[in-house]
Backbone as ProteinMPNN parsed JSONL, in Angstrom:
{"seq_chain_A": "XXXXXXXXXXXXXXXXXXXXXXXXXXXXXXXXXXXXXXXXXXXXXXXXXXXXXXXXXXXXXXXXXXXXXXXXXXXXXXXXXXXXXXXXXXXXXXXXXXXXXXXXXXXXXXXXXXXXXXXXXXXXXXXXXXXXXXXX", "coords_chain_A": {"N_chain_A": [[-16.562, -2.125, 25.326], [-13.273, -2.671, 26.044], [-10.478, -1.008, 26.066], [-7.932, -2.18, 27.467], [-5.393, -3.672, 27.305], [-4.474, -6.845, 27.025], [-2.441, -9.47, 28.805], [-1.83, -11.415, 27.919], [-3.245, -10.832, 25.161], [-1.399, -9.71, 24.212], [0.928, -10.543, 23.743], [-0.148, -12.534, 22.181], [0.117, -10.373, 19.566], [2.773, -9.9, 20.012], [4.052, -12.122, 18.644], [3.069, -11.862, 15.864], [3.659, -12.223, 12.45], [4.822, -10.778, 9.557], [4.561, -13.174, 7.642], [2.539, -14.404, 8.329], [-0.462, -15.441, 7.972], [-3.194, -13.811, 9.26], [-2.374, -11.608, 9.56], [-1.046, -10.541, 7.322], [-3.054, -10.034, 4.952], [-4.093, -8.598, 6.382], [-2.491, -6.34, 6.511], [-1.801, -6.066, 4.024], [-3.537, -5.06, 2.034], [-3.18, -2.598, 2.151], [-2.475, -0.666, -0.723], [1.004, 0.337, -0.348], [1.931, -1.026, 1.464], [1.847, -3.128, -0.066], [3.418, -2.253, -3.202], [5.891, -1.666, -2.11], [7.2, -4.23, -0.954], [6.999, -5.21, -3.725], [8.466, -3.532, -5.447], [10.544, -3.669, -4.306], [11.324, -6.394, -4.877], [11.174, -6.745, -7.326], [12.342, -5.112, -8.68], [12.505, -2.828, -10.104], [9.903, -0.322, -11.304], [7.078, -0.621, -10.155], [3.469, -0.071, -11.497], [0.378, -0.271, -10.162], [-2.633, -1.716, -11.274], [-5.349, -2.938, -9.723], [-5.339, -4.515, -7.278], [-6.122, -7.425, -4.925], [-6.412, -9.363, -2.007], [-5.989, -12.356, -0.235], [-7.377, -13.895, -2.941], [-9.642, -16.199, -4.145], [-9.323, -18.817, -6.941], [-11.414, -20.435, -8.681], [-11.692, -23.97, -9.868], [-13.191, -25.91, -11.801], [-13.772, -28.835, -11.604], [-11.36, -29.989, -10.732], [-8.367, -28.709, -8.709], [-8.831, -25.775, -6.67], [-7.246, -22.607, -5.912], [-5.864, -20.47, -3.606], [-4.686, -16.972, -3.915], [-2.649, -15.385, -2.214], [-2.106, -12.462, -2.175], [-2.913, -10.234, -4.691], [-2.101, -8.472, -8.044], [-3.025, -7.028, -10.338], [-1.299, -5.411, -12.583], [-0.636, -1.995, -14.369], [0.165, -2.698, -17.031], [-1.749, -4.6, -17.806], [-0.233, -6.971, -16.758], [-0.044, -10.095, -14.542], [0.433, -10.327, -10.615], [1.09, -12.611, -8.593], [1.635, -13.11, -5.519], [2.719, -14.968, -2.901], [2.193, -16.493, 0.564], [4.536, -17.713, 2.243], [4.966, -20.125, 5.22], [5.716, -22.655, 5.416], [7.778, -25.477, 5.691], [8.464, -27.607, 2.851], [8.441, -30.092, 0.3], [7.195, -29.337, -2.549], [7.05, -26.741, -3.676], [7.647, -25.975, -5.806], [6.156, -27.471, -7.862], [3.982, -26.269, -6.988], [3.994, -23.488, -7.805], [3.945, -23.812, -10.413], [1.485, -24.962, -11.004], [-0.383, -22.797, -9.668], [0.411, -21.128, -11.26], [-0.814, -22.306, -13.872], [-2.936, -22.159, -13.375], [-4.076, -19.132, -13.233], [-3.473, -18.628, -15.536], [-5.298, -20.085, -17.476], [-7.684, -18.521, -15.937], [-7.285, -15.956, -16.89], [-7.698, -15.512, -19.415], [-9.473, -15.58, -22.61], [-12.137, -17.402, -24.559], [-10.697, -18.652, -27.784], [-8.57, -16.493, -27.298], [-5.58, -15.456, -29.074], [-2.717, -16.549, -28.369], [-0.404, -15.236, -28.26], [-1.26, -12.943, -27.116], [-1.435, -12.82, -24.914], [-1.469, -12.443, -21.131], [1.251, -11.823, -19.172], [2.582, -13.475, -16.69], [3.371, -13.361, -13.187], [4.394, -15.475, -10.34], [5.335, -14.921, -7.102], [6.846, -16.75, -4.37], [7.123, -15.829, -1.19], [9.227, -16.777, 1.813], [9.817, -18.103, 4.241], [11.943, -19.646, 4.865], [14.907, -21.953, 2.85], [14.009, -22.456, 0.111], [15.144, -23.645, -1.838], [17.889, -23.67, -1.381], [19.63, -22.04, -1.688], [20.838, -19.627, 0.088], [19.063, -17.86, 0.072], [15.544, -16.648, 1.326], [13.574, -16.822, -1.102]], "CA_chain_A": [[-15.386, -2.96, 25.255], [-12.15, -2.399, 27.398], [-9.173, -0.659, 25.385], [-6.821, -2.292, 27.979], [-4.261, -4.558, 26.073], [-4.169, -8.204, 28.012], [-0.636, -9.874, 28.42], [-2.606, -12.305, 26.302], [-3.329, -10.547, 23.539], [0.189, -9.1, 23.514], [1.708, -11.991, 23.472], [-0.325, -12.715, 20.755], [0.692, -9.228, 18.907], [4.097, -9.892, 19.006], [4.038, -13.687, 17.705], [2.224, -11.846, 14.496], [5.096, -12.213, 11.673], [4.126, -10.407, 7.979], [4.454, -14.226, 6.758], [1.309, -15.059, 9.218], [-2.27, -15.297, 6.913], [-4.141, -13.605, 9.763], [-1.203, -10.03, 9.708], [-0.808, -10.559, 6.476], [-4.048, -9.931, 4.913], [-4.137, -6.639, 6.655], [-1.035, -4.934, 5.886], [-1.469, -6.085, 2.601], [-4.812, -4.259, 1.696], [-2.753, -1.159, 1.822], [-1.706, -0.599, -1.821], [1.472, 0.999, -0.572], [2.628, -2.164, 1.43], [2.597, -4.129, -1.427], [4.609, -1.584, -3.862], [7.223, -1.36, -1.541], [7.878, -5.705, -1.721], [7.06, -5.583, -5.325], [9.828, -2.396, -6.387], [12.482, -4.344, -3.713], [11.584, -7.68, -5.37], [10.988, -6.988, -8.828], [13.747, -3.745, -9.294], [11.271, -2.195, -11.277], [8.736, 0.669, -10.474], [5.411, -1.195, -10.706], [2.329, 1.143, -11.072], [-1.019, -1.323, -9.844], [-3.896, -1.013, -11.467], [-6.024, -3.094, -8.806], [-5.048, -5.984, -6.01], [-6.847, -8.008, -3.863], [-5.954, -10.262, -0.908], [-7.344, -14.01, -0.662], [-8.627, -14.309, -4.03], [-10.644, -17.717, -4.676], [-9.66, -18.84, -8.256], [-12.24, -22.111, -8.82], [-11.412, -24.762, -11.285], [-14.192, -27.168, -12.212], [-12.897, -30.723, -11.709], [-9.842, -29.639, -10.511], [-7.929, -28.277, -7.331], [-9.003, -24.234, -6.986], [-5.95, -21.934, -5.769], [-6.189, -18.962, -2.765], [-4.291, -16.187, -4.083], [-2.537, -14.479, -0.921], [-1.659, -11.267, -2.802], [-3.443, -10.725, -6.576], [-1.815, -7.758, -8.274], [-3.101, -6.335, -11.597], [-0.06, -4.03, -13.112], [-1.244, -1.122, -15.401], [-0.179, -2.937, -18.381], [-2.53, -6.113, -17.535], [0.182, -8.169, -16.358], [-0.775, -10.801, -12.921], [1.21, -10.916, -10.086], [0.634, -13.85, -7.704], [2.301, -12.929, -4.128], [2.39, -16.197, -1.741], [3.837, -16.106, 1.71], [4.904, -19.056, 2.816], [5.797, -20.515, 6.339], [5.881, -24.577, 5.824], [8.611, -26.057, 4.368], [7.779, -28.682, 1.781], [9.38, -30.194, -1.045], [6.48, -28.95, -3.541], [6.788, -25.377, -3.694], [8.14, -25.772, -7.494], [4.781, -27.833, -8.83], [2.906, -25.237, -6.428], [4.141, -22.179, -8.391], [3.699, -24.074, -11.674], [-0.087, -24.816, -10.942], [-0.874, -21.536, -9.214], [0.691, -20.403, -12.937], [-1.701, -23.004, -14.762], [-4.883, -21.543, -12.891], [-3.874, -17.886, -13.612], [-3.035, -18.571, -17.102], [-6.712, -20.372, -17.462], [-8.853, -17.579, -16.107], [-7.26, -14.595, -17.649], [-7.452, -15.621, -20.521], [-10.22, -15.863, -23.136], [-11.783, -18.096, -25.541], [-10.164, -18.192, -29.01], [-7.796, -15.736, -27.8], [-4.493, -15.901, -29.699], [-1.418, -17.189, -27.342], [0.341, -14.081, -28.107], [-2.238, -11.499, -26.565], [-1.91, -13.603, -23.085], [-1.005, -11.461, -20.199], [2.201, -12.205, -18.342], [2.151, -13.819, -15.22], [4.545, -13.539, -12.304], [4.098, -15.837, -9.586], [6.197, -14.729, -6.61], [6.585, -17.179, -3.379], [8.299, -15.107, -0.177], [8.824, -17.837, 2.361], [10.793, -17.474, 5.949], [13.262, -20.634, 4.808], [15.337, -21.453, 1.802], [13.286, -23.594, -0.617], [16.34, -23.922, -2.785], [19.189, -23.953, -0.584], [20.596, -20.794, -2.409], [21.434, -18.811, 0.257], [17.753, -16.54, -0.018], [14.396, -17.141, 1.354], [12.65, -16.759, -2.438]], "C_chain_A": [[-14.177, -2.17, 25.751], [-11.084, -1.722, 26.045], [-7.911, -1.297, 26.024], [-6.696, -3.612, 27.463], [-3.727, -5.908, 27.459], [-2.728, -8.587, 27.646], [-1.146, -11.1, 27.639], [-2.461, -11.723, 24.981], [-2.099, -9.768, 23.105], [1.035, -9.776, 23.059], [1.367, -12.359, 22.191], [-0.002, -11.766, 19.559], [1.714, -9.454, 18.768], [5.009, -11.22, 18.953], [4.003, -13.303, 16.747], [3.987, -12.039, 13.908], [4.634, -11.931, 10.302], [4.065, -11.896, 7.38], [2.918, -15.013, 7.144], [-0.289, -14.707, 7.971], [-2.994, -13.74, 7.796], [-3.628, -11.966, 9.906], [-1.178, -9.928, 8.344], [-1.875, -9.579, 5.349], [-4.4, -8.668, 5.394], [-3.459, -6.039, 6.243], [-1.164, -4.368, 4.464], [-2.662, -5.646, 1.411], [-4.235, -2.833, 1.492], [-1.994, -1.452, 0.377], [0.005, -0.149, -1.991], [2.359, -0.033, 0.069], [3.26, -3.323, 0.083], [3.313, -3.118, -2.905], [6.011, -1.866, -2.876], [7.787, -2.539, -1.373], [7.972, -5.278, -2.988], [8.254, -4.555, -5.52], [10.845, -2.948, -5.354], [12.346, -5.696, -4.537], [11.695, -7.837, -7.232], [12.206, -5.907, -9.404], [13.278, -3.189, -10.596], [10.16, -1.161, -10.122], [7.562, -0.39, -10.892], [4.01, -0.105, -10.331], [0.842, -0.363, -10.831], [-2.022, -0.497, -10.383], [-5.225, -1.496, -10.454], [-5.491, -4.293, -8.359], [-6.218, -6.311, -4.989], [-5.814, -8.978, -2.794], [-6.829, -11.371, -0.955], [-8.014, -13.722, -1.664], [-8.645, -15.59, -4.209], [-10.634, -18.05, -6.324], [-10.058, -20.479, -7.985], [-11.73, -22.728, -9.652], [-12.024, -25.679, -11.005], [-13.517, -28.572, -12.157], [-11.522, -30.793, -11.342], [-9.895, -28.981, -9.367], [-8.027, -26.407, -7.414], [-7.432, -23.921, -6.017], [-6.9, -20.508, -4.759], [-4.622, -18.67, -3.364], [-4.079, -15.279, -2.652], [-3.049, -12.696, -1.536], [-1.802, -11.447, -4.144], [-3.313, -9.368, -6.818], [-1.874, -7.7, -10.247], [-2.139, -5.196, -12.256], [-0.729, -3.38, -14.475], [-0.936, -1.659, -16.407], [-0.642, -4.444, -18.71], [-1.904, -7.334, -17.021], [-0.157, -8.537, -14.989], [0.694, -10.883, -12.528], [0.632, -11.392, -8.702], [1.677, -13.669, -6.498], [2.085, -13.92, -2.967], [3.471, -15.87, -0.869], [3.531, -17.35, 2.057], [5.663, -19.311, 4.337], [6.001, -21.339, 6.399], [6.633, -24.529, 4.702], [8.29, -27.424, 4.033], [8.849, -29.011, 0.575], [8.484, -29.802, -2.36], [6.213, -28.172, -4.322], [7.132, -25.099, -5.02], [6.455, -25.88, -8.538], [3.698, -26.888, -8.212], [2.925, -24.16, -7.257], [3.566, -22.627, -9.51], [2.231, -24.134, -11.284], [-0.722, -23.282, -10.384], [-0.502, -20.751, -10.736], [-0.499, -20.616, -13.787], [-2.414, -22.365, -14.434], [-5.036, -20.136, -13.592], [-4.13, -17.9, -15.023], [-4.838, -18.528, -17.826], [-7.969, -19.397, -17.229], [-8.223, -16.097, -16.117], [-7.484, -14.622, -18.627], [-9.138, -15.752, -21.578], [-10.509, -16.737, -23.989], [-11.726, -17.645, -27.156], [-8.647, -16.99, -28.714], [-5.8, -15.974, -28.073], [-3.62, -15.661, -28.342], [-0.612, -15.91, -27.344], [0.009, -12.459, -27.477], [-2.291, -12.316, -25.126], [-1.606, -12.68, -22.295], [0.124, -12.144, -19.444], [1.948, -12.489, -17.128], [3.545, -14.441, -14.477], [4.24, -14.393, -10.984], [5.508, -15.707, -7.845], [5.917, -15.553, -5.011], [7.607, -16.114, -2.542], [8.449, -16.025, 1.026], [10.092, -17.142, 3.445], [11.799, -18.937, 5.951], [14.012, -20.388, 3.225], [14.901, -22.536, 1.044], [14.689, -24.115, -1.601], [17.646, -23.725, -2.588], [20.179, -23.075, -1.283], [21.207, -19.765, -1.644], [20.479, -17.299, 0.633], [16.508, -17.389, 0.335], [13.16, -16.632, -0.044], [12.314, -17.552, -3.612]], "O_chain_A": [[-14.265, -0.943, 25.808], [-11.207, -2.315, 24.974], [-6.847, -1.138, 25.426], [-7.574, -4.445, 27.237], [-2.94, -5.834, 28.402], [-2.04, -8.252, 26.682], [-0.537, -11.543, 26.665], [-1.766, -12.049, 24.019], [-1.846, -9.316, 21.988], [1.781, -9.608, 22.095], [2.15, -12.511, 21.253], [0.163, -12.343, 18.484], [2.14, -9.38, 17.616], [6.218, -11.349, 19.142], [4.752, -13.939, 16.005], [5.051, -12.019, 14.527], [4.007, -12.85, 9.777], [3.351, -11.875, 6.377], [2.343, -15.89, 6.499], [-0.756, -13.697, 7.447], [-3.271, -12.735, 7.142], [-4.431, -11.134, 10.33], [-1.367, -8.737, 8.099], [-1.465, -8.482, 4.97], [-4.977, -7.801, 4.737], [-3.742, -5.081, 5.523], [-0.944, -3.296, 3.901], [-2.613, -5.886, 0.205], [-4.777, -2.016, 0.747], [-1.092, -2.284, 0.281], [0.531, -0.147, -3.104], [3.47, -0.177, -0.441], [4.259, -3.882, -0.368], [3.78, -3.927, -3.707], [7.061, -2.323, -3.327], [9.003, -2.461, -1.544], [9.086, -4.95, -3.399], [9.243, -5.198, -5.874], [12.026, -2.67, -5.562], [13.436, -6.133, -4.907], [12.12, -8.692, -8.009], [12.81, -6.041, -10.468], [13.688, -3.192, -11.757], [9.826, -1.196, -8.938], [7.38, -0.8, -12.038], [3.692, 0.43, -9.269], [0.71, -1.282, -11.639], [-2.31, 0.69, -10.227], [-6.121, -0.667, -10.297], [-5.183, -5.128, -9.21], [-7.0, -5.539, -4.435], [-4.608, -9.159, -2.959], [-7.951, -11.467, -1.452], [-9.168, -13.309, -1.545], [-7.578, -16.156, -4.449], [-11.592, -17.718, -7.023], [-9.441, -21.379, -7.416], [-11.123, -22.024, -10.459], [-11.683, -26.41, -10.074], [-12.712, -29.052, -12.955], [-10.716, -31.652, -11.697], [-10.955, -28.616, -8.858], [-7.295, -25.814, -8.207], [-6.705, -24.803, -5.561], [-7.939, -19.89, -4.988], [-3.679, -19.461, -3.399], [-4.972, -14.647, -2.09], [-4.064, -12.04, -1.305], [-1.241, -12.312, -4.817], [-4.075, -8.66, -6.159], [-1.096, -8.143, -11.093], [-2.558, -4.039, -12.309], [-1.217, -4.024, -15.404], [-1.736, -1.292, -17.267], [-0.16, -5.233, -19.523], [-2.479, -8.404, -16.822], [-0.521, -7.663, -14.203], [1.691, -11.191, -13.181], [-0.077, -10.752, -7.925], [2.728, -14.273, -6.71], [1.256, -13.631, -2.104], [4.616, -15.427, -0.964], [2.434, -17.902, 2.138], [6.75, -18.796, 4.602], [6.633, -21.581, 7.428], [6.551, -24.058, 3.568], [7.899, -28.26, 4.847], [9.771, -28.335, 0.119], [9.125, -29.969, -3.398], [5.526, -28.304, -5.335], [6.923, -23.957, -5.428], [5.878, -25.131, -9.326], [2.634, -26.709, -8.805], [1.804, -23.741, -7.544], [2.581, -21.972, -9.85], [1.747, -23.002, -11.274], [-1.687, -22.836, -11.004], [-1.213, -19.848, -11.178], [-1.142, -19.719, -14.333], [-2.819, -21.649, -15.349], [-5.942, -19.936, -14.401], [-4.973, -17.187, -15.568], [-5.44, -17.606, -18.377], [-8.969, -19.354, -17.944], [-8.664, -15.2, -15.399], [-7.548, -13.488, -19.102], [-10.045, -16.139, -20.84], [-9.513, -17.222, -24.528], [-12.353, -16.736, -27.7], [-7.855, -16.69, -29.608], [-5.017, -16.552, -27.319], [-3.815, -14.795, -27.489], [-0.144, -15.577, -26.255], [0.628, -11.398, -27.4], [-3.285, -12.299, -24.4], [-1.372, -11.684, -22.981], [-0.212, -13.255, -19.036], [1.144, -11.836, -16.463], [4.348, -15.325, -14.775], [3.544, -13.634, -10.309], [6.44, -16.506, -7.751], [4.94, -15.162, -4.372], [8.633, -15.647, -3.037], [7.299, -16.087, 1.46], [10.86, -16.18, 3.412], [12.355, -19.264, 7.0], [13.938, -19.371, 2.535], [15.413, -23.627, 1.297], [14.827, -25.314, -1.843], [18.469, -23.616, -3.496], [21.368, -23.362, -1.424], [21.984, -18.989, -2.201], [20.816, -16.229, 1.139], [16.317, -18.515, -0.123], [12.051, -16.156, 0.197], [11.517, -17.117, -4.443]]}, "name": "protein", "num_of_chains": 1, "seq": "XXXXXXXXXXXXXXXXXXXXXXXXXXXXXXXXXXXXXXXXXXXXXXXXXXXXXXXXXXXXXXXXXXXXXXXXXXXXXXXXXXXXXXXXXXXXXXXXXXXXXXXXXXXXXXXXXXXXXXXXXXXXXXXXXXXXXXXX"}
């Protein structure tokens, strides 16, 4: 296979945009990309205890959830990292259900409401869902 770089596929290189699934997904396998959003977005050191990219949470009879960015923090709390490029008017009941799902399979049965694990669901989107002035 050729190492030489088509004006095709350059073109396509610099279309990519960190909000893109297919750029995304790579960068974001490095544990060191995603600290460096999370301590500008959260203003907090966060130590990870393990992340994934595209995680698949199922729900039986119900609508399952891809997880862009799934971040375990050393003291068990979830954080839910979505990038967003379509604007929509939904992105409120999206966070809230991507919450519900989370909530649902961390959790155990019987276990008391007060042993739950915190859960942060963070959208980063390239408009302003809430006309504030910030794409967050």
């Amino acid at each position: 296979m050729s190492n030489v770089v088509t004006k095709k596929r350059l073109e396509y290189l610099e279309e990519l945009r960190m909000l893109d699934d297919r750029y995304a997904k790579i960068v974001f396998k490095d544990v060191n990309c995603i600290l460096e959003v999370l301590n500008a977005l959260m203003n907090e050191v966060v130590v990870i205890e393990h992340h994934e990219t595209e995680t698949v949470l199922q729900v039986i009879g119900g609508r399952s959830i891809i997880c862009d960015i799934l971040v375990v923090k050393d003291d068990k709390s979830i954080i839910d990292m979505e990038l967003q490029n379509q604007k929509g008017d939904m992105h409120k009941k999206r966070i809230r259900y991507h919450t519900s799902v989370l909530d649902t399979s961390a959790s155990k049965p019987q276990q008391d409401f007060s042993d739950m694990c915190d859960i942060v669901v963070i959208f980063i989107c390239d408009f302003d869902p809430e006309g504030k002035g910030y794409p967050l």
